[in-house]
Short mmCIF file of C-alpha atoms in Angstrom, two decimals:
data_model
loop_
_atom_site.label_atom_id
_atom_site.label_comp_id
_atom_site.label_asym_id
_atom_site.label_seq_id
_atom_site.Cartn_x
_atom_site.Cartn_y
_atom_site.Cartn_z
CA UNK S 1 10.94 29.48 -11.69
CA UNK S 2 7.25 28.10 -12.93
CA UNK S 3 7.80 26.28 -15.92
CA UNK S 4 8.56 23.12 -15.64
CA UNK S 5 11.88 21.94 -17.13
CA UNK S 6 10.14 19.49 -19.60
CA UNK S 7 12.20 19.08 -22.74
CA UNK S 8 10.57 18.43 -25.96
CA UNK S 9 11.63 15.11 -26.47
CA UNK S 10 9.95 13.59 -23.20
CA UNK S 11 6.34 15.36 -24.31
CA UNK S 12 5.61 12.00 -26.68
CA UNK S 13 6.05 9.35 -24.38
CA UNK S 14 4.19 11.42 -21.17
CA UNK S 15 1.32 12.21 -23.55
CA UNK S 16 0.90 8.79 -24.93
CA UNK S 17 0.69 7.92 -21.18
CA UNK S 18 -1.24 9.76 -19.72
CA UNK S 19 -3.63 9.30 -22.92
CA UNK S 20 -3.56 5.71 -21.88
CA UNK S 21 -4.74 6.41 -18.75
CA UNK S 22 -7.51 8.43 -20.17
CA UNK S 23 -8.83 5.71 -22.20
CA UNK S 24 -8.68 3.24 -19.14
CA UNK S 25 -10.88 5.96 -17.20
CA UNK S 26 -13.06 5.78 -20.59
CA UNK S 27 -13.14 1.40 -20.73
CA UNK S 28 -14.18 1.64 -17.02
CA UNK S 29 -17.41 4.27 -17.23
CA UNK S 30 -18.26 4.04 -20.92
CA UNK S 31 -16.90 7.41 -21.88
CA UNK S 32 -13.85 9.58 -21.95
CA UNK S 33 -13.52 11.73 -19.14
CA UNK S 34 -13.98 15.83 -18.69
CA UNK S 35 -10.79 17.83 -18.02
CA UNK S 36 -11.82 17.81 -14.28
CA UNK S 37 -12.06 14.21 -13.92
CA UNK S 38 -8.36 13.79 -15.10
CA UNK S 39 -7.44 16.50 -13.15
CA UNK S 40 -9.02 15.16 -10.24
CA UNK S 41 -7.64 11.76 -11.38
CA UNK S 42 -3.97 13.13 -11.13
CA UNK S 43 -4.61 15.17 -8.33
CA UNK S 44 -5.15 11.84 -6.41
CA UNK S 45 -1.89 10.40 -7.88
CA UNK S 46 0.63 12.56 -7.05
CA UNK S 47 3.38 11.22 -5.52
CA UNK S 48 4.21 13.07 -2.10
CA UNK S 49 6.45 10.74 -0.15
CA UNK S 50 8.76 11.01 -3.15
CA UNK S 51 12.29 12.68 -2.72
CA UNK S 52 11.61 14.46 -6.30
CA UNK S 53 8.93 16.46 -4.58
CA UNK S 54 9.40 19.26 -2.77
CA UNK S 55 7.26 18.58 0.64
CA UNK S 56 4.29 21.39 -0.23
CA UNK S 57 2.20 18.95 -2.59
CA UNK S 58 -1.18 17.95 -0.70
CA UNK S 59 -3.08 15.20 -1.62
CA UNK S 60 -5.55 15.68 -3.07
CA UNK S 61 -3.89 18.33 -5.57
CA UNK S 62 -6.04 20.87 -6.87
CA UNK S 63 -5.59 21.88 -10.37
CA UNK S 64 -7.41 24.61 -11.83
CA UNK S 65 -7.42 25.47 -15.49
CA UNK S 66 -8.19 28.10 -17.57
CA UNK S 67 -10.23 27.56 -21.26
CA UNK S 68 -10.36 29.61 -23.87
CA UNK S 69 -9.70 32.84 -21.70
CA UNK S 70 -11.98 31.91 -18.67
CA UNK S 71 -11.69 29.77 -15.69
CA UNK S 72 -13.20 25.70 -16.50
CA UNK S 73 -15.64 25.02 -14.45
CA UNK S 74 -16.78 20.78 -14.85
CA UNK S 75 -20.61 20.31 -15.36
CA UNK S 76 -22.09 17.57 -13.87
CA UNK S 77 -21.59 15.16 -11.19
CA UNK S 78 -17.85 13.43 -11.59
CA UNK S 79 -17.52 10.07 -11.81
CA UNK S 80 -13.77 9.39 -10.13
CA UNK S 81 -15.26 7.57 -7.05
CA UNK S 82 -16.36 4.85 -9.82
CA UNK S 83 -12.76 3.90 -10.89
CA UNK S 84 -11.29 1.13 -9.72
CA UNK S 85 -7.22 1.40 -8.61
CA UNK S 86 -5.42 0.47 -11.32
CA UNK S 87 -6.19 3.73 -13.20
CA UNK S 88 -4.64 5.87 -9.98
CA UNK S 89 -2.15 3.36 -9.70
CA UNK S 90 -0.98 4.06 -13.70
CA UNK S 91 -1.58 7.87 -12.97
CA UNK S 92 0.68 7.47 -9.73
CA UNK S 93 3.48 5.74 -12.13
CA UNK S 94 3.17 8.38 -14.82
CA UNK S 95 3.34 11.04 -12.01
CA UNK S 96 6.09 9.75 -10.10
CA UNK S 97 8.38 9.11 -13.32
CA UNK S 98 7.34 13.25 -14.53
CA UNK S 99 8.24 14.70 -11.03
CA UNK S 100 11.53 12.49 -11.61
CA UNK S 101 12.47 14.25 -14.96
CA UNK S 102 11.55 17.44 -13.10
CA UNK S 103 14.02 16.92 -10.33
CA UNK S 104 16.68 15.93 -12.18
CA UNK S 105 16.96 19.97 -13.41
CA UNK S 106 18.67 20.23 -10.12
CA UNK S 107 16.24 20.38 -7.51
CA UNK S 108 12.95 18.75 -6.48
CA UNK S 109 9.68 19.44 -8.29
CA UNK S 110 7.41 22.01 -7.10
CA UNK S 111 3.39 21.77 -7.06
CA UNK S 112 3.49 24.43 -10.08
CA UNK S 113 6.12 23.06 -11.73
CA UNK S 114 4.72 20.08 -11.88
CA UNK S 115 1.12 21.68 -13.07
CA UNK S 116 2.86 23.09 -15.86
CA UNK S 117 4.40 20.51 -17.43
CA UNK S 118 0.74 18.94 -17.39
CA UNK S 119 -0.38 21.79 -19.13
CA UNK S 120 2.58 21.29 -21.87
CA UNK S 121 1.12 17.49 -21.92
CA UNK S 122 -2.14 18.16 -22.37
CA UNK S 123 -2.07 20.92 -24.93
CA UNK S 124 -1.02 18.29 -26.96
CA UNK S 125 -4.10 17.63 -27.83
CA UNK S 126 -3.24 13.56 -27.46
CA UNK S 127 -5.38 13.20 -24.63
CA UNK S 128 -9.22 12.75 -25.68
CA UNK S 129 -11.27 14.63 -23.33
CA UNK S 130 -15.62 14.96 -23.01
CA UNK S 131 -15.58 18.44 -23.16
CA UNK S 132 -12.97 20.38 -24.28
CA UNK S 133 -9.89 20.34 -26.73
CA UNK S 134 -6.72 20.11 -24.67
CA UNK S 135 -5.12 22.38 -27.33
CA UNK S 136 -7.62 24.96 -25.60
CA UNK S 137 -6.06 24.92 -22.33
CA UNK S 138 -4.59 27.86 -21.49
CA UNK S 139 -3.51 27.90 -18.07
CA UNK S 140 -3.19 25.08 -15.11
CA UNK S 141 -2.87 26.32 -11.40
CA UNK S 142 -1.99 24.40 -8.25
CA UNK S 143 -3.79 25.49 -6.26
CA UNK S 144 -2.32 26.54 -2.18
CA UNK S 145 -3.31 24.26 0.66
CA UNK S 146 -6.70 26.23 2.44
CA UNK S 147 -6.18 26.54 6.15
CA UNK S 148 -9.15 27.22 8.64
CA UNK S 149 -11.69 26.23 5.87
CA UNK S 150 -15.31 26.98 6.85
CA UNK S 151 -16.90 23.69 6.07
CA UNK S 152 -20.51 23.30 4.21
CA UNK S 153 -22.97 20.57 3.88
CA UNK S 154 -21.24 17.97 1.36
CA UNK S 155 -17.77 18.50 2.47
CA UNK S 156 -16.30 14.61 2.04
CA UNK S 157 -13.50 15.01 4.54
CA UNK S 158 -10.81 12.36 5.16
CA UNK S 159 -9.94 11.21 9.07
CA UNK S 160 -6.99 9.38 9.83
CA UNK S 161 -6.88 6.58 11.78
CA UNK S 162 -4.23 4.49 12.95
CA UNK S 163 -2.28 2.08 12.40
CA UNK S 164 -2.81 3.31 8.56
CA UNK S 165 -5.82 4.90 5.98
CA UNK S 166 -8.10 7.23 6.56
CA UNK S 167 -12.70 6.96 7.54
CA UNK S 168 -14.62 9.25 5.70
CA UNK S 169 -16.99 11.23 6.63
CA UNK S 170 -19.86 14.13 5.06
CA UNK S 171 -20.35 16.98 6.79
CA UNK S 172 -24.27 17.32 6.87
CA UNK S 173 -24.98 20.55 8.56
CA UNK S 174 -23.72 22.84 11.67
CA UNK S 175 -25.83 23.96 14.71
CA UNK S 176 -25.97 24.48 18.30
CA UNK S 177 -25.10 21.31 18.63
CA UNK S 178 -22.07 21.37 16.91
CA UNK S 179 -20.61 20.01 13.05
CA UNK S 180 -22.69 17.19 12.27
CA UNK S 181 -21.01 14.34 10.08
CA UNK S 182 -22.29 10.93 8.82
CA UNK S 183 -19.41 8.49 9.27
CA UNK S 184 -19.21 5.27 6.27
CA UNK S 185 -17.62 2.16 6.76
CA UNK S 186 -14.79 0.98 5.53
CA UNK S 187 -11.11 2.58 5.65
CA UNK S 188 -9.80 4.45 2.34
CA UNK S 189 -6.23 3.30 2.54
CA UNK S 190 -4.84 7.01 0.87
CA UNK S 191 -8.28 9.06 1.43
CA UNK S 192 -9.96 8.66 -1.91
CA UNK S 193 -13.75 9.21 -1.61
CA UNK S 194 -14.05 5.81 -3.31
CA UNK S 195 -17.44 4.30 -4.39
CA UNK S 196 -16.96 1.18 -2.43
CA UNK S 197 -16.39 3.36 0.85
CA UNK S 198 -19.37 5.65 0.11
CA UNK S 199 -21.75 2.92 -0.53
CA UNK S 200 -21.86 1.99 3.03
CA UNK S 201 -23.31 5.02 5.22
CA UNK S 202 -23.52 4.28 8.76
CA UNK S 203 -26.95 4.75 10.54
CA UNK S 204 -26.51 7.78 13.27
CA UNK S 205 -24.44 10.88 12.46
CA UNK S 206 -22.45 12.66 15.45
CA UNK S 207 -21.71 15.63 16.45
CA UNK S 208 -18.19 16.87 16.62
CA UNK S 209 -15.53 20.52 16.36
CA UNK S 210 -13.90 21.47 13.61
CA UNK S 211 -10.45 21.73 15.35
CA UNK S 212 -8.49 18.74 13.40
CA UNK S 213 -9.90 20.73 10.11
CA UNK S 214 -8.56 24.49 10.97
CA UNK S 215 -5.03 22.75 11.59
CA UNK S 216 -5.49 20.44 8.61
CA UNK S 217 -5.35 17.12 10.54
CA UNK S 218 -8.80 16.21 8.78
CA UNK S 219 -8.60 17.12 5.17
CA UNK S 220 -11.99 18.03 2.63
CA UNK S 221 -11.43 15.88 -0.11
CA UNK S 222 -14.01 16.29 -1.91
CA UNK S 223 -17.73 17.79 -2.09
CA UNK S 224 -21.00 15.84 -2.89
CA UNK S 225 -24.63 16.78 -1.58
CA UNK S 226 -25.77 13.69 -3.13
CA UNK S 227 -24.64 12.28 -0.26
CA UNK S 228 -26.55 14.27 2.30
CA UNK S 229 -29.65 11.60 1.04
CA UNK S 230 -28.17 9.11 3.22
CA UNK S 231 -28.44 10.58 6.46
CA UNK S 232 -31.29 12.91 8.04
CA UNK S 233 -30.87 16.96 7.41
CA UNK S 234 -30.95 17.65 10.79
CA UNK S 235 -29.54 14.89 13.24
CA UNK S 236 -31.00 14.02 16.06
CA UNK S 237 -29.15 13.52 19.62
CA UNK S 238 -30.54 11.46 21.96
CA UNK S 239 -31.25 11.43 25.83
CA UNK S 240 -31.77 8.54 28.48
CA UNK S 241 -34.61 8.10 30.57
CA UNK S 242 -34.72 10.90 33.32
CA UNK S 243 -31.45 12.35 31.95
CA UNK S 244 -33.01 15.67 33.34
CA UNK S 245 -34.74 16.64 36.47
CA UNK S 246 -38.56 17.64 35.35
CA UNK S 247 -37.86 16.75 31.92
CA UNK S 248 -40.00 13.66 30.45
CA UNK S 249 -37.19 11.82 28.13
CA UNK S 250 -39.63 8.50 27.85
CA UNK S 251 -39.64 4.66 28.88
CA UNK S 252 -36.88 4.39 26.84
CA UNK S 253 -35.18 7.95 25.84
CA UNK S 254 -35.85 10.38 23.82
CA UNK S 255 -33.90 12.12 20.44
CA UNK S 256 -34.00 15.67 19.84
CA UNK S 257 -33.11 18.07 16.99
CA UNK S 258 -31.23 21.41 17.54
CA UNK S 259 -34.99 23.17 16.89
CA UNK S 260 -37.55 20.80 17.52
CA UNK S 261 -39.44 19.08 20.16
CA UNK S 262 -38.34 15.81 21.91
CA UNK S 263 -39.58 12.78 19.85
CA UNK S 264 -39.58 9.36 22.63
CA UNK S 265 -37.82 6.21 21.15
CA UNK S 266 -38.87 2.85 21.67
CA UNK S 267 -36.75 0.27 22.83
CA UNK S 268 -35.57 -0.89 19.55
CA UNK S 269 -34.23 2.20 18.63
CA UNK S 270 -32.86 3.04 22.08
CA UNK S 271 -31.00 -0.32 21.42
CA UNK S 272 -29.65 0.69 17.75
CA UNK S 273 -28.05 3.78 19.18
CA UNK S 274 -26.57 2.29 22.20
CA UNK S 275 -28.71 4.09 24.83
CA UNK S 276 -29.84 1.13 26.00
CA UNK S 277 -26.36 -0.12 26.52
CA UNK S 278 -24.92 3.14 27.88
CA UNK S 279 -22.46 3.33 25.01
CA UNK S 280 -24.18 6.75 23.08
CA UNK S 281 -22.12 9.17 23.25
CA UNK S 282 -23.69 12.45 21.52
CA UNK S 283 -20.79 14.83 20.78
CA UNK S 284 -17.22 14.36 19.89
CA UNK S 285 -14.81 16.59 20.53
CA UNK S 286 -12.20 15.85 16.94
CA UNK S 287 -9.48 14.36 18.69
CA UNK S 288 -11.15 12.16 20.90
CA UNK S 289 -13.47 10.77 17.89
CA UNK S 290 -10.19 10.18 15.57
CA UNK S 291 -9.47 8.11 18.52
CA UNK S 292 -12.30 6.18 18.62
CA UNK S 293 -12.95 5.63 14.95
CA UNK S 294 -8.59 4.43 14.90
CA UNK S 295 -9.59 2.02 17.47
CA UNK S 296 -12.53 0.47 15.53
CA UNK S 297 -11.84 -2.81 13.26
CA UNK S 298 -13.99 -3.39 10.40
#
């Protein structure tokens, strides 16, 4: 079964709800938001340690819709890292209490299930949306968990690190020197690519595999090439001073790009990126830099 067992009677109080949380979205950036901001909004909320869940929901959810006959597609750049928590945490509330009303059918809610009693909510029309009338919403998918996803440059993926949370990271291009990401600061304690995580960019990408992402360790939640600004197109890696026999790496070292010629670093820099020190490292292989970044303390 697909539909969710939403009874008529429990569509008022879920769409007055989740219009609330709408209108908090719309007090917090000065507008209401586009049916892929909620989306994205709930997709973030669902509850998946809950017992009325049925152990396949990922997090973040995908929902895709369907308008007026064709698939929506959101225009322009969303503004969900700008929320603060409260509005998830009212989503979160909302969602748990809907997957509860699901379950209580007889068994726990599934991913679809749960997408179409959304769709029930929002065609409605209570919620106020930017862009389209939720009476025009035809369709809502969940989407399947993607295995062995090929990343590309903008991928926002989420690491976890012990004891709890997750570091983010963009994934800025691949080459022969590997998948090069630029690490921010700051732990996201459930994954969200929050603003106040993405504000801080950390100096020098690395290089690293994609193995923790083909067996979905490492999940992409989210995609941004704004974010590529922050950190140089094509990283360098960097060498110590006679790291190679008949090779001139410099005084000091030198940085290289996978296609260009070796640039020497002064001391300064040599000190930024822990050459100096003898704590560079240029490459990661995944698991050993979800180590490192678990054993870091902001």
């Amino acid at each position: 079964m697909t539909d969710a067992p939403l009874a008529a009677d429990a569509l008022d109080p879920f769409a007055s709800g989740f219009a609330d949380v709408a209108a908090e979205f719309a007090d917090e950036t000065g507008g209401p938001p586009t049916l892929g901001e909620f989306l994205e909004v709930l997709g973030w909320s669902v509850p998946t340690n809950s017992d009325a869940v049925d152990g396949t929901f990922t997090e973040p959810l995908r929902l895709t819709a369907t308008v007026k006959g064709k698939r929506y597609r959101p225009e322009g750049a969303s503004r969900v890292a700008e929320l603060n928590d409260h509005v998830f945490e009212d989503a979160r509330s909302l969602n748990a209490t809907l997957t509860e009303r699901i379950a209580s059918a007889g068994s726990p809610s599934t991913p679809q299930q749960y997408a179409s009693a959304i769709l029930r909510i929002i065609r409605t029309g209570r919620i106020a949306f930017a862009d389209v009338d939720g009476t025009e919403v035809r369709r809502l998918v969940a989407e399947r968990a993607k295995r062995n996803t090929r990343l590309s440059p903008g991928d926002i993926l989420a690491i976890p690190v012990e004891p709890s949370g997750h570091r983010l990271a963009v994934v800025i291009t691949r080459n022969r020197f590997g998948t090069a990401i630029g690490l921010f600061e700051g732990v996201s304690p459930d994954g969200r690519p929050s603003a106040d995580v993405l504000k801080a960019p950390r100096r020098f990408p690395v290089y690293t595999e994609e193995s923790q992402v083909k067996n979905g360790t490492w999940q992409v939640v989210g995609h941004d090439e704004g974010l590529l600004g922050r950190f140089p197109a094509d990283p360098e890696v960097y060498h110590k001073p006679g790291a190679y026999p008949g090779v001139d790496t410099g005084e000091h070292g030198a940085a290289e790009t996978a296609d260009g010629p070796l640039r020497m670093i002064d001391a300064e820099e040599a000190e930024a990126v822990g050459l100096a020190a003898g704590r560079y490292r240029q490459t990661y292989p995944a698991v050993f830099l979800q180590k490192v970044l678990s054993g870091e303390r902001d």
